[in-house]
Amino acid sequence: MSNCIKMWEGLGLQVFLMCLGAMLCSVVAASVPLEHSHRHRLSLHRHRERTGKEGQVLHRSKRGWVWNQFFVIEEYTGPDPVLVGRLHSDVDAGDGNCKYILSGEGAGTIFVIDDKTGNIHATKTLDREEQAQYTLTAQAVDRDTNKPLEPPSEFIVKVQDINDNPPEFLHGPYYARVPEMSNVGTSVMQVTATDADDPTYGNSARLVYSILQGQPYFSVEPQTGIIRTALPNMDREARQEYDVVIQAKDMGGHMGGLSGTTEVKITLTDVNDNPPKFPQSVYAMSVSEDKVSGEEVGRLKAKDPDLGENGLVSYRFIEGDGMTVFEITTDTDTREGVIKLRKPVDFETKRAYTLRVEASNTHLDPRFIAWGPYKDTATVKVMVEDADEPPAFMATSYSFEVEENSPDGSVVGRVHAKDTDVANNPVRYMIPRYTDVEQFFSVGPEDGIIKTTRPLDRETLPWHNISVSATEIGTPPSTSVRVNIKVKDVNDNAPEFATQNEILVCENVSPGKLIETVSAVDKDEMVHRQYFHFSIAPEAVNNQNFSLKDNRDSTASIYVTRRGFSRMTQDVYFLPIEINDNGIPPMSSTNTLTIRVCSCDSKDTILSCNVEPYILPAGLSTGALIAILACIVILLAIVVLFVALRRQKKEPLIVFEEEDIRENIITYDDEGGGEEDTEAFDIATLQNPDGANGFLPRKDIKPELQYPMRPGGRPVANSVDVDDFIKTRINDADNDPTAPPYDSIQIYGYEGRGSIAGSLSSLESVTTDSDLDYDYLQSWGPRFKKLADLYGTKDFADDNS
């Protein structure tokens, strides 16, 4: 082998150990790496021999790399960089032309190489727990040309472990549970510590467990960390929790190793290993005699230190003279035995009871049955206390009977109550008014005898349910009892028809025909073998129209005894029937049966039962009557229509708003013949004659009363200004309730004053002769020329004459 490995120098004991390791590696290399080198060399040798046979001499190039693993100790803190190892190639002649290059993980930062000598140094402190090995590549190149002299070779630098990490419990603190009374060696739990050191090198990661706290109750297996019980019969009731400290130490537990601890909290769980126990053997209780069923008498409790269902206790009576009077139940919340009354007690009858109570566990553990029995007993003495009880009636309820119509003061029955106390005080009775609102009954305050206050009517109220209360003299508590009083029936009601319907019979009915079966009812009770008897009243026995047959089953049949009836002669018949019962005393009544005659067809089907007037001719049919009625209705309709049309043609009373008021103005084209013409126009026709005296009646309504003319009347035309006159008239029209509610034209004969010409109306010439001088019209200009000619000419002619 041409390569040489130069190992480390001057590192004391560790260097010596490393040398031993290197020697071992060399031995291993003889079988693996060096064998590989031999195979390489062998392959190169065969290649040279094969080429030699061909006549060519090939020289095998030598390879001188040492590529075994290098080692460096972690956490080295020396002053100088650590020499990891040295690389050397056979092609290096030592003349400095060979240059070593290092690449790979940490090259140049963690690991540096001397390019001349090939020495590799570690420049930093290494931690195996961070990175256990580094892969590097070395190569020899020509220093001048940087051409490779050898192919690159890869090698590994391993970080050698030292014991620098203590064991750690990653999941602590721990909590565990184990049943109490467990056998020695019962597994509690397993704890596990971890060590970051290399478990494959030395004892740095070899852990050993020990217990530092918790003895002698628990122990731990050194190799596995399993915690087990070490003491028998550990009682939860004595101590429930334990704090155990477990230590893990590396280096196999030898001196110099590192250690770590954890805490384990162990709790003993409960088992049913304790029976219930009464703290006292005798319990004394008391109960008042006025307590009712279900009320609590007292409580007792058997103690059981166990928990949960292991401590559940049930109670029962096992013997005693009050087992039927009292009962006991278990309060699940407090685990107490609750004693209650099953039925009331009586101080005067029995004053004390003795009971034997047993308390036992409901859930048993088979492992500890031999430790039993899991039960305990105690004695309970119950004393009955005297109470001032209300009187007690001799019966829980009373039922009496009394006949109806019995006179007031009739005895109904008697109630009786007594004081059950030792004092035996007198008792007083009364009827609460709310149970007998109408006060039909009274009770003797001292003897309890119930009597009626007025006669009773069974048909109105057959039962009376009242209460009677009893109270001791001087004490407020009272008690009541129910009293049911039945009113016995007395035959005091006469029978009557079951229905009051009319019987309909045809006019052409045949004699002997059954027309009705009547029955009767009676408000009284029908006793056994009681029935109603029917007969025609004595005053109608001799009638020739109908007969009656008593069927002796509380019904009667009515038959016709004559042939045919006539509604014209008589349409209704009244048949008095006497009904008798056979009660005691017997009662009877006369009821009238109404029989109406009807017209029927040939099949006896009823057509009409109404009475027809006698004035109708015999041959007038129903159809003719309907035709006559129809004609009358048509005539009435024509009359109503005619009246309605006449009303529409009349002048409306009120002038509609849309009508032009000017339609009421009368226009005259002819100016007339002057003052001489008295026939052409009459101013009176333009005036409202009704309004001449100031009264204008409304046209749409008839005034209920006439309003007198207002004082002053119409003002004189020549003495009042026309403006005041118009305002006065408007005010009168607005305030006059009889004036028309619509606008109308008001006509005034006066045109106002202030005009020199006076009135120019030609209407004034109708009734009066004018003696005015109109010569001044000649000077008014051409506009008044026509007027001047009309009036001035006349005057001029007169003057000429």
PDB file of C-alpha atoms in Angstrom, residues 493-497 520-523 532 579-581 587-591:
ATOM      1  CA  ASN A 493    -146.522  16.569  39.392  1.00  0.00           C
ATOM      2  CA  ALA A 494    -149.373  15.715  37.021  1.00  0.00           C
ATOM      3  CA  PRO A 495    -148.543  14.047  33.708  1.00  0.00           C
ATOM      4  CA  GLU A 496    -148.733  15.984  30.452  1.00  0.00           C
ATOM      5  CA  PHE A 497    -148.327  15.408  26.738  1.00  0.00           C
ATOM      6  CA  ALA A 520    -147.147  11.502  28.280  1.00  0.00           C
ATOM      7  CA  VAL A 521    -144.298  12.535  30.547  1.00  0.00           C
ATOM      8  CA  ASP A 522    -144.152  13.190  34.258  1.00  0.00           C
ATOM      9  CA  LYS A 523    -141.520  15.196  36.115  1.00  0.00           C
ATOM     10  CA  PHE A 532    -150.217   6.584  32.472  1.00  0.00           C
ATOM     11  CA  ILE A 579    -154.125  11.784  31.765  1.00  0.00           C
ATOM     12  CA  ASN A 580    -153.833   9.952  35.119  1.00  0.00           C
ATOM     13  CA  ASP A 581    -150.830   8.322  36.790  1.00  0.00           C
ATOM     14  CA  MET A 587    -152.237  12.876  39.928  1.00  0.00           C
ATOM     15  CA  SER A 588    -154.155  13.788  36.785  1.00  0.00           C
ATOM     16  CA  SER A 589    -154.352  16.618  34.295  1.00  0.00           C
ATOM     17  CA  THR A 590    -156.418  17.561  31.279  1.00  0.00           C
ATOM     18  CA  ASN A 591    -154.489  18.348  28.110  1.00  0.00           C
TER      19      ASN A 591
END
